[in-house]
Amino acid sequence: GQNIDQPTEMTATEGAIVQINCTYQTSGFNGLFWYQQHAGEAPTFLSYNVLDGLEEKGRFSSFLSRSKGYSYLLLKELQMKDSASYLCAVSNHTGGFKTIFGAGTRLFVKA
Amino acid sequence: DAGVIQSPRHEVTEMGQEVTLRCKPISGHNSLFWYRQTMMRGLELLIYFNNNVPIDDSGMPEDRFSAKMPNASFSTLKIQPSEPRDSAVYFCASSMGHPGGGNTIYFGEGSWLTVV
């Protein structure tokens, strides 16, 4: 089966840097995704990693270590609008591409 | 381009009534997913289709739930009879179904269901 773990909540200060960790267990690994979800809205795609290393996209970066089953999302220069839930998701190849989500990390950005 | 389109956006129904949720995936996407989200259980995968064929329905909670995909541009999720514990946000999502970044899934705005 699949298992994804991430912290329930985090708090950080505007302008700071925050790292949200995710560990996972799966077979047939075909990529790890990070999504952002604001309250009352649908999840929106942030980043994708399938190879080890760091992917940078503006203020957001995502890292993957397949051997450790570990990823993190790094948010720089935090803004109030970054207050949201961040969902780690893993895709595996099982007759299609099945994507399972972690419970999400609620990030609170304070002034 | 239009994203994933779901209807209805909001529905309030009485226990025992049939509920039908509808989804139009992004054109050209060949994988479609139904998820349910609650505070207690997070985002759960109910079922997914590849090329209109159900691949994995192990997340469907019980026989009251059924899903169909009669063609590449339409899917339904039906609950009959509905119960208060079915109250949740139901998301439909789609992806190109290709390896690598081609399996990025994109969500519709969700159907907010309340069963009283």
PDB file of C-alpha atoms in Angstrom, chain A residues 3-70:
ATOM      1  CA  ASN A   3       1.626   5.782   3.219  1.00  0.00           C
ATOM      2  CA  ILE A   4       2.347   9.499   3.295  1.00  0.00           C
ATOM      3  CA  ASP A   5       3.279  11.464   6.397  1.00  0.00           C
ATOM      4  CA  GLN A   6       3.579  15.199   6.840  1.00  0.00           C
ATOM      5  CA  PRO A   7       3.225  17.521   9.845  1.00  0.00           C
ATOM      6  CA  THR A   8      -0.269  18.653  10.684  1.00  0.00           C
ATOM      7  CA  GLU A   9       0.450  22.332  11.240  1.00  0.00           C
ATOM      8  CA  MET A  10       3.285  24.839  11.018  1.00  0.00           C
ATOM      9  CA  THR A  11       3.565  28.521  11.820  1.00  0.00           C
ATOM     10  CA  ALA A  12       6.063  30.932  10.302  1.00  0.00           C
ATOM     11  CA  THR A  13       6.636  34.651  10.069  1.00  0.00           C
ATOM     12  CA  GLU A  14       6.123  36.850   7.041  1.00  0.00           C
ATOM     13  CA  GLY A  15       9.368  37.208   5.092  1.00  0.00           C
ATOM     14  CA  ALA A  16      10.903  34.062   6.562  1.00  0.00           C
ATOM     15  CA  ILE A  17      11.657  30.663   5.039  1.00  0.00           C
ATOM     16  CA  VAL A  18       9.727  27.502   5.918  1.00  0.00           C
ATOM     17  CA  GLN A  19      10.362  23.871   5.032  1.00  0.00           C
ATOM     18  CA  ILE A  20       7.513  21.361   4.979  1.00  0.00           C
ATOM     19  CA  ASN A  21       8.635  17.745   5.088  1.00  0.00           C
ATOM     20  CA  CYS A  22       6.972  14.682   3.633  1.00  0.00           C
ATOM     21  CA  THR A  23       7.898  11.019   3.959  1.00  0.00           C
ATOM     22  CA  TYR A  24       6.283   8.308   1.909  1.00  0.00           C
ATOM     23  CA  GLN A  25       6.193   4.594   1.231  1.00  0.00           C
ATOM     24  CA  THR A  26       4.984   3.243  -2.078  1.00  0.00           C
ATOM     25  CA  SER A  27       5.676   0.753  -4.828  1.00  0.00           C
ATOM     26  CA  GLY A  28       5.888   1.616  -8.524  1.00  0.00           C
ATOM     27  CA  PHE A  29       6.899   5.186  -7.702  1.00  0.00           C
ATOM     28  CA  ASN A  30       6.188   7.574 -10.559  1.00  0.00           C
ATOM     29  CA  GLY A  31       6.591  10.999  -9.043  1.00  0.00           C
ATOM     30  CA  LEU A  32       5.895  13.207  -6.061  1.00  0.00           C
ATOM     31  CA  PHE A  33       3.719  16.295  -6.193  1.00  0.00           C
ATOM     32  CA  TRP A  34       3.068  19.271  -3.974  1.00  0.00           C
ATOM     33  CA  TYR A  35      -0.270  21.053  -4.063  1.00  0.00           C
ATOM     34  CA  GLN A  36      -1.499  24.201  -2.340  1.00  0.00           C
ATOM     35  CA  GLN A  37      -5.052  24.421  -1.058  1.00  0.00           C
ATOM     36  CA  HIS A  38      -6.624  27.557   0.337  1.00  0.00           C
ATOM     37  CA  ALA A  39      -9.648  27.154   2.583  1.00  0.00           C
ATOM     38  CA  GLY A  40     -12.792  26.562   0.578  1.00  0.00           C
ATOM     39  CA  GLU A  41     -10.931  26.040  -2.679  1.00  0.00           C
ATOM     40  CA  ALA A  42      -9.601  23.154  -4.748  1.00  0.00           C
ATOM     41  CA  PRO A  43      -5.965  22.019  -4.557  1.00  0.00           C
ATOM     42  CA  THR A  44      -3.707  23.653  -7.128  1.00  0.00           C
ATOM     43  CA  PHE A  45      -0.521  22.164  -8.517  1.00  0.00           C
ATOM     44  CA  LEU A  46       2.774  23.592  -7.240  1.00  0.00           C
ATOM     45  CA  SER A  47       5.593  21.222  -8.143  1.00  0.00           C
ATOM     46  CA  TYR A  48       6.598  17.807  -9.405  1.00  0.00           C
ATOM     47  CA  ASN A  49       9.698  15.711  -8.690  1.00  0.00           C
ATOM     48  CA  VAL A  50      10.502  12.325 -10.174  1.00  0.00           C
ATOM     49  CA  LEU A  51      14.316  12.379  -9.990  1.00  0.00           C
ATOM     50  CA  ASP A  52      16.424  13.061  -6.915  1.00  0.00           C
ATOM     51  CA  GLY A  53      17.336  16.657  -6.304  1.00  0.00           C
ATOM     52  CA  LEU A  54      15.935  20.124  -6.057  1.00  0.00           C
ATOM     53  CA  GLU A  55      13.416  21.746  -8.386  1.00  0.00           C
ATOM     54  CA  GLU A  56      13.134  25.508  -8.067  1.00  0.00           C
ATOM     55  CA  LYS A  57      10.194  27.582  -9.189  1.00  0.00           C
ATOM     56  CA  GLY A  58      10.241  31.154  -8.014  1.00  0.00           C
ATOM     57  CA  ARG A  59       9.765  31.384  -4.246  1.00  0.00           C
ATOM     58  CA  PHE A  60       8.939  27.676  -4.047  1.00  0.00           C
ATOM     59  CA  SER A  61      11.393  24.781  -4.281  1.00  0.00           C
ATOM     60  CA  SER A  62      10.838  21.063  -3.877  1.00  0.00           C
ATOM     61  CA  PHE A  63      13.363  18.367  -3.076  1.00  0.00           C
ATOM     62  CA  LEU A  64      13.203  14.611  -3.495  1.00  0.00           C
ATOM     63  CA  SER A  65      15.269  11.688  -2.223  1.00  0.00           C
ATOM     64  CA  ARG A  66      13.827   8.465  -3.605  1.00  0.00           C
ATOM     65  CA  SER A  67      16.141   6.225  -1.589  1.00  0.00           C
ATOM     66  CA  LYS A  68      14.950   7.834   1.638  1.00  0.00           C
ATOM     67  CA  GLY A  69      11.315   8.203   0.622  1.00  0.00           C
ATOM     68  CA  TYR A  70      11.577  11.862   1.523  1.00  0.00           C
TER      69      TYR A  70
END
